[in-house]
Amino acid sequence: MVTVLHCATPATAQTFTPGTFTPQTPRAFSGLFQDTVTDFRNLTSKDTLTMLAVGGLMAAAVHKMDQPATTMLSGSGTGFLSSGETIGSARLQIGSALAVLVAGKLTGSPKLAAVGADLVSANIVAQTLTTGMKMGVRRGRPDGTEFSFPSGHTSVTFAAATVLQRHFGWKTGVPAYAVASYVAASRVHDKRHFLSDVTFGAALGIVSGWSVTVGHGKAQMSMSPMATPGGGGVGFTWTGK
């Protein structure tokens, strides 16, 4: 699958290729938090830094649409997006991740336990990065409160979706990302975040999920800048299951 993101900036001649990932064994419960420290180190790789840079460019590109998007979604008058706050809450996300981990341990399923452990770690990484940025940026929310940028609900759900996609492929990844996108839209609808908040939150979540699943799954991703009419773009190529 190839996705092209365009932004009106001068094109570059560089090409980015992903590094070689070394397969990992499922993390043990006792070493979960020690492994999570390693996950934070993975954030400094060229892969993840490039993804964060692209997320920042995308957030900047949609910044001018913040108010129109808020007006459109918040004025829709539909209850369809009312469940997003609950689905993306830290309580539900970390609780579900722990439930999967415990279920894997109790049933003797290394695969299920590995998925649960990665979900827990991805949640920790996403929450830590999001909270740190919120405290540093302190952007006002559409409803007048603080800490709008980036969206925590969006980052944790996209982190979980990335973990699921990495372990089970796109048959699971597509609906998982659809749920994460639903949560992101609900945050704009509820006037808790601007469009640029959820855009960067999604990128932060993908990076968090990617950092904890290095070595898991057959899917690989490559990114390469490309020339487009009037500027430049970034092409994402996903290969594998």
mmCIF file of C-alpha atoms in Angstrom:
data_model
loop_
_atom_site.group_PDB
_atom_site.id
_atom_site.type_symbol
_atom_site.label_atom_id
_atom_site.label_comp_id
_atom_site.label_asym_id
_atom_site.label_seq_id
_atom_site.Cartn_x
_atom_site.Cartn_y
_atom_site.Cartn_z
ATOM 1 C CA MET A 1 0.000 0.000 0.000
ATOM 2 C CA VAL A 2 1.349 3.426 -0.901
ATOM 3 C CA THR A 3 0.218 6.682 0.678
ATOM 4 C CA VAL A 4 1.381 10.060 -0.579
ATOM 5 C CA LEU A 5 1.368 13.125 1.636
ATOM 6 C CA HIS A 6 1.829 16.445 -0.103
ATOM 7 C CA CYS A 7 2.960 19.753 1.312
ATOM 8 C CA ALA A 8 3.928 22.905 -0.552
ATOM 9 C CA THR A 9 7.636 22.899 0.209
ATOM 10 C CA PRO A 10 10.652 22.591 -2.078
ATOM 11 C CA ALA A 11 11.312 18.986 -3.033
ATOM 12 C CA THR A 12 14.488 17.271 -1.911
ATOM 13 C CA ALA A 13 16.577 14.630 -3.609
ATOM 14 C CA GLN A 14 17.064 12.466 -0.540
ATOM 15 C CA THR A 15 15.639 8.990 -0.225
ATOM 16 C CA PHE A 16 14.903 7.423 3.138
ATOM 17 C CA THR A 17 14.969 3.660 3.579
ATOM 18 C CA PRO A 18 14.072 1.723 6.701
ATOM 19 C CA GLY A 19 16.724 0.036 8.787
ATOM 20 C CA THR A 20 17.012 -3.689 9.298
ATOM 21 C CA PHE A 21 15.037 -4.888 12.298
ATOM 22 C CA THR A 22 16.336 -7.698 14.475
ATOM 23 C CA PRO A 23 13.621 -10.166 15.559
ATOM 24 C CA GLN A 24 12.807 -10.055 19.248
ATOM 25 C CA THR A 25 11.477 -12.674 21.617
ATOM 26 C CA PRO A 26 8.213 -11.833 23.434
ATOM 27 C CA ARG A 27 8.969 -9.640 26.423
ATOM 28 C CA ALA A 28 8.581 -11.267 29.827
ATOM 29 C CA PHE A 29 6.144 -9.756 32.312
ATOM 30 C CA SER A 30 8.915 -9.268 34.884
ATOM 31 C CA GLY A 31 11.000 -7.313 32.381
ATOM 32 C CA LEU A 32 8.153 -5.339 30.856
ATOM 33 C CA PHE A 33 9.170 -1.948 32.186
ATOM 34 C CA GLN A 34 12.853 -2.574 31.492
ATOM 35 C CA ASP A 35 11.932 -3.370 27.901
ATOM 36 C CA THR A 36 9.871 -0.180 27.774
ATOM 37 C CA VAL A 37 13.046 1.802 28.482
ATOM 38 C CA THR A 38 14.495 0.233 25.336
ATOM 39 C CA ASP A 39 11.351 1.268 23.472
ATOM 40 C CA PHE A 40 12.067 4.889 24.374
ATOM 41 C CA ARG A 41 15.563 4.471 22.942
ATOM 42 C CA ASN A 42 14.031 3.259 19.684
ATOM 43 C CA LEU A 43 12.393 6.676 19.359
ATOM 44 C CA THR A 44 15.775 8.141 18.419
ATOM 45 C CA SER A 45 16.110 5.984 15.299
ATOM 46 C CA LYS A 46 16.064 7.606 11.874
ATOM 47 C CA ASP A 47 12.798 5.823 11.100
ATOM 48 C CA THR A 48 10.859 7.234 14.033
ATOM 49 C CA LEU A 49 12.392 10.706 13.872
ATOM 50 C CA THR A 50 11.405 10.914 10.215
ATOM 51 C CA MET A 51 7.847 9.855 11.047
ATOM 52 C CA LEU A 52 7.657 12.518 13.758
ATOM 53 C CA ALA A 53 8.979 15.143 11.354
ATOM 54 C CA VAL A 54 6.348 14.189 8.793
ATOM 55 C CA GLY A 55 3.678 14.350 11.506
ATOM 56 C CA GLY A 56 4.847 17.826 12.446
ATOM 57 C CA LEU A 57 4.696 18.964 8.822
ATOM 58 C CA MET A 58 1.194 17.542 8.449
ATOM 59 C CA ALA A 59 0.025 19.267 11.637
ATOM 60 C CA ALA A 60 1.465 22.552 10.400
ATOM 61 C CA ALA A 61 -0.186 22.064 7.012
ATOM 62 C CA VAL A 62 -3.677 21.589 8.496
ATOM 63 C CA HIS A 63 -3.269 24.308 11.141
ATOM 64 C CA LYS A 64 -5.146 26.829 8.995
ATOM 65 C CA MET A 65 -8.095 24.421 8.940
ATOM 66 C CA ASP A 66 -8.333 24.165 12.744
ATOM 67 C CA GLN A 67 -11.237 26.542 13.219
ATOM 68 C CA PRO A 68 -13.252 25.472 10.145
ATOM 69 C CA ALA A 69 -12.909 21.810 11.156
ATOM 70 C CA THR A 70 -14.029 22.561 14.718
ATOM 71 C CA THR A 71 -17.013 24.544 13.472
ATOM 72 C CA MET A 72 -18.032 21.838 11.008
ATOM 73 C CA LEU A 73 -17.719 18.839 13.333
ATOM 74 C CA SER A 74 -18.998 20.456 16.528
ATOM 75 C CA GLY A 75 -22.015 21.809 14.697
ATOM 76 C CA SER A 76 -22.977 18.474 13.168
ATOM 77 C CA GLY A 77 -25.510 17.807 15.930
ATOM 78 C CA THR A 78 -24.996 14.042 15.735
ATOM 79 C CA GLY A 79 -24.440 11.619 18.575
ATOM 80 C CA PHE A 80 -22.414 9.300 16.352
ATOM 81 C CA LEU A 81 -19.103 10.550 17.781
ATOM 82 C CA SER A 82 -20.172 10.509 21.421
ATOM 83 C CA SER A 83 -18.249 7.328 22.315
ATOM 84 C CA GLY A 84 -14.820 8.611 21.314
ATOM 85 C CA GLU A 85 -13.982 10.045 24.715
ATOM 86 C CA THR A 86 -14.564 6.675 26.393
ATOM 87 C CA ILE A 87 -12.802 4.563 23.755
ATOM 88 C CA GLY A 88 -9.692 6.729 23.814
ATOM 89 C CA SER A 89 -9.543 7.212 27.575
ATOM 90 C CA ALA A 90 -6.358 6.187 29.376
ATOM 91 C CA ARG A 91 -8.376 4.026 31.757
ATOM 92 C CA LEU A 92 -9.912 1.917 28.991
ATOM 93 C CA GLN A 93 -6.773 1.748 26.855
ATOM 94 C CA ILE A 94 -4.357 0.669 29.585
ATOM 95 C CA GLY A 95 -7.009 -1.554 31.174
ATOM 96 C CA SER A 96 -7.630 -3.369 27.894
ATOM 97 C CA ALA A 97 -3.900 -3.766 27.279
ATOM 98 C CA LEU A 98 -3.350 -5.245 30.732
ATOM 99 C CA ALA A 99 -6.337 -7.561 30.240
ATOM 100 C CA VAL A 100 -4.811 -8.938 27.022
ATOM 101 C CA LEU A 101 -1.447 -9.413 28.741
ATOM 102 C CA VAL A 102 -2.970 -11.230 31.727
ATOM 103 C CA ALA A 103 -5.160 -13.371 29.459
ATOM 104 C CA GLY A 104 -2.086 -14.424 27.501
ATOM 105 C CA LYS A 105 -0.262 -15.400 30.682
ATOM 106 C CA LEU A 106 -3.221 -17.289 32.154
ATOM 107 C CA THR A 107 -3.943 -19.219 28.956
ATOM 108 C CA GLY A 108 -0.294 -19.970 28.253
ATOM 109 C CA SER A 109 -0.371 -18.131 24.924
ATOM 110 C CA PRO A 110 3.015 -16.455 24.233
ATOM 111 C CA LYS A 111 1.551 -14.663 21.197
ATOM 112 C CA LEU A 112 -1.334 -13.129 23.126
ATOM 113 C CA ALA A 113 0.971 -12.198 26.002
ATOM 114 C CA ALA A 114 3.387 -10.541 23.567
ATOM 115 C CA VAL A 115 0.568 -8.498 22.032
ATOM 116 C CA GLY A 116 -0.634 -7.439 25.477
ATOM 117 C CA ALA A 117 2.877 -6.483 26.581
ATOM 118 C CA ASP A 118 3.389 -4.408 23.441
ATOM 119 C CA LEU A 119 0.024 -2.702 23.946
ATOM 120 C CA VAL A 120 0.981 -1.794 27.521
ATOM 121 C CA SER A 121 4.386 -0.477 26.466
ATOM 122 C CA ALA A 122 2.962 1.478 23.522
ATOM 123 C CA ASN A 123 0.442 3.081 25.866
ATOM 124 C CA ILE A 124 3.190 4.074 28.309
ATOM 125 C CA VAL A 125 5.364 5.539 25.550
ATOM 126 C CA ALA A 126 2.467 7.428 23.941
ATOM 127 C CA GLN A 127 1.161 8.787 27.245
ATOM 128 C CA THR A 128 4.629 9.902 28.345
ATOM 129 C CA LEU A 129 5.425 11.680 25.088
ATOM 130 C CA THR A 130 1.989 13.277 24.915
ATOM 131 C CA THR A 131 2.027 14.518 28.501
ATOM 132 C CA GLY A 132 5.519 15.946 28.112
ATOM 133 C CA MET A 133 4.531 17.865 25.004
ATOM 134 C CA LYS A 134 1.284 19.085 26.551
ATOM 135 C CA MET A 135 3.174 20.526 29.515
ATOM 136 C CA GLY A 136 5.712 22.174 27.240
ATOM 137 C CA VAL A 137 3.347 23.629 24.631
ATOM 138 C CA ARG A 138 0.322 24.407 26.855
ATOM 139 C CA ARG A 139 -1.866 25.204 23.882
ATOM 140 C CA GLY A 140 -5.399 26.334 24.651
ATOM 141 C CA ARG A 141 -8.252 24.009 23.731
ATOM 142 C CA PRO A 142 -11.260 25.042 21.642
ATOM 143 C CA ASP A 143 -13.341 24.948 24.849
ATOM 144 C CA GLY A 144 -11.003 27.411 26.590
ATOM 145 C CA THR A 145 -9.055 24.994 28.812
ATOM 146 C CA GLU A 146 -5.357 24.135 28.454
ATOM 147 C CA PHE A 147 -3.159 21.295 27.194
ATOM 148 C CA SER A 148 -4.680 20.831 23.751
ATOM 149 C CA PHE A 149 -1.541 19.838 21.817
ATOM 150 C CA PRO A 150 -1.202 16.987 21.072
ATOM 151 C CA SER A 151 -4.295 14.832 21.583
ATOM 152 C CA GLY A 152 -3.712 12.064 24.129
ATOM 153 C CA HIS A 153 -6.847 10.124 23.211
ATOM 154 C CA THR A 154 -5.670 10.102 19.605
ATOM 155 C CA SER A 155 -2.075 9.145 20.365
ATOM 156 C CA VAL A 156 -2.933 6.130 22.540
ATOM 157 C CA THR A 157 -5.535 4.736 20.138
ATOM 158 C CA PHE A 158 -3.210 5.101 17.147
ATOM 159 C CA ALA A 159 -0.440 3.482 19.202
ATOM 160 C CA ALA A 160 -2.708 0.511 19.931
ATOM 161 C CA ALA A 161 -3.787 0.302 16.285
ATOM 162 C CA THR A 162 -0.159 0.225 15.176
ATOM 163 C CA VAL A 163 0.664 -2.601 17.587
ATOM 164 C CA LEU A 164 -2.306 -4.624 16.330
ATOM 165 C CA GLN A 165 -1.375 -4.006 12.702
ATOM 166 C CA ARG A 166 2.231 -5.028 13.321
ATOM 167 C CA HIS A 167 1.203 -8.304 14.967
ATOM 168 C CA PHE A 168 -1.816 -9.294 12.877
ATOM 169 C CA GLY A 169 -1.487 -7.448 9.578
ATOM 170 C CA TRP A 170 -3.849 -5.126 7.747
ATOM 171 C CA LYS A 171 -6.973 -7.254 8.184
ATOM 172 C CA THR A 172 -6.825 -6.182 11.816
ATOM 173 C CA GLY A 173 -4.959 -2.937 11.225
ATOM 174 C CA VAL A 174 -7.555 -1.327 8.959
ATOM 175 C CA PRO A 175 -10.468 -1.551 11.447
ATOM 176 C CA ALA A 176 -8.102 -0.639 14.304
ATOM 177 C CA TYR A 177 -6.999 2.519 12.514
ATOM 178 C CA ALA A 178 -10.632 3.252 11.646
ATOM 179 C CA VAL A 179 -11.490 3.201 15.361
ATOM 180 C CA ALA A 180 -8.506 5.445 16.107
ATOM 181 C CA SER A 181 -9.642 7.884 13.403
ATOM 182 C CA TYR A 182 -13.126 7.855 14.912
ATOM 183 C CA VAL A 183 -11.641 8.809 18.289
ATOM 184 C CA ALA A 184 -9.650 11.623 16.667
ATOM 185 C CA ALA A 185 -12.759 13.009 14.958
ATOM 186 C CA SER A 186 -14.696 12.831 18.222
ATOM 187 C CA ARG A 187 -12.095 14.983 19.985
ATOM 188 C CA VAL A 188 -12.578 17.733 17.410
ATOM 189 C CA HIS A 189 -16.352 17.283 17.584
ATOM 190 C CA ASP A 190 -16.308 17.669 21.385
ATOM 191 C CA LYS A 191 -14.159 20.829 21.120
ATOM 192 C CA ARG A 192 -11.414 19.185 23.140
ATOM 193 C CA HIS A 193 -8.858 19.421 20.353
ATOM 194 C CA PHE A 194 -8.110 21.161 17.092
ATOM 195 C CA LEU A 195 -7.494 19.286 13.851
ATOM 196 C CA SER A 196 -3.738 19.880 14.107
ATOM 197 C CA ASP A 197 -3.748 18.432 17.651
ATOM 198 C CA VAL A 198 -5.196 15.118 16.533
ATOM 199 C CA THR A 199 -3.058 15.062 13.386
ATOM 200 C CA PHE A 200 0.169 15.186 15.364
ATOM 201 C CA GLY A 201 -1.343 12.934 18.035
ATOM 202 C CA ALA A 202 -1.897 10.290 15.361
ATOM 203 C CA ALA A 203 1.729 10.551 14.236
ATOM 204 C CA LEU A 204 2.904 10.338 17.843
ATOM 205 C CA GLY A 205 0.795 7.229 18.374
ATOM 206 C CA ILE A 206 2.085 5.510 15.249
ATOM 207 C CA VAL A 207 5.661 6.230 16.296
ATOM 208 C CA SER A 208 4.956 4.889 19.803
ATOM 209 C CA GLY A 209 3.443 1.681 18.454
ATOM 210 C CA TRP A 210 6.251 1.253 15.950
ATOM 211 C CA SER A 211 8.961 1.734 18.579
ATOM 212 C CA VAL A 212 7.682 -1.119 20.764
ATOM 213 C CA THR A 213 7.151 -3.583 17.906
ATOM 214 C CA VAL A 214 10.589 -3.453 16.305
ATOM 215 C CA GLY A 215 11.209 -7.015 15.154
ATOM 216 C CA HIS A 216 7.544 -8.051 15.271
ATOM 217 C CA GLY A 217 5.401 -8.646 12.214
ATOM 218 C CA LYS A 218 6.258 -8.981 8.541
ATOM 219 C CA ALA A 219 5.099 -5.516 7.547
ATOM 220 C CA GLN A 220 7.805 -2.979 6.756
ATOM 221 C CA MET A 221 7.572 0.676 5.900
ATOM 222 C CA SER A 222 9.683 2.931 3.736
ATOM 223 C CA MET A 223 9.458 6.667 3.183
ATOM 224 C CA SER A 224 10.871 8.753 0.371
ATOM 225 C CA PRO A 225 10.534 12.455 -0.465
ATOM 226 C CA MET A 226 9.197 13.051 -3.959
ATOM 227 C CA ALA A 227 8.594 15.902 -6.345
ATOM 228 C CA THR A 228 4.979 16.972 -6.900
ATOM 229 C CA PRO A 229 3.469 19.889 -8.822
ATOM 230 C CA GLY A 230 4.071 23.070 -6.846
ATOM 231 C CA GLY A 231 6.232 21.561 -4.154
ATOM 232 C CA GLY A 232 7.181 18.258 -2.613
ATOM 233 C CA GLY A 233 5.627 15.297 -0.927
ATOM 234 C CA VAL A 234 6.414 12.258 1.164
ATOM 235 C CA GLY A 235 5.565 8.765 -0.031
ATOM 236 C CA PHE A 236 4.838 5.984 2.472
ATOM 237 C CA THR A 237 5.156 2.417 1.203
ATOM 238 C CA TRP A 238 3.943 -0.470 3.375
ATOM 239 C CA THR A 239 4.984 -3.981 2.381
ATOM 240 C CA GLY A 240 4.148 -7.324 3.902
ATOM 241 C CA LYS A 241 0.950 -8.764 5.266
#
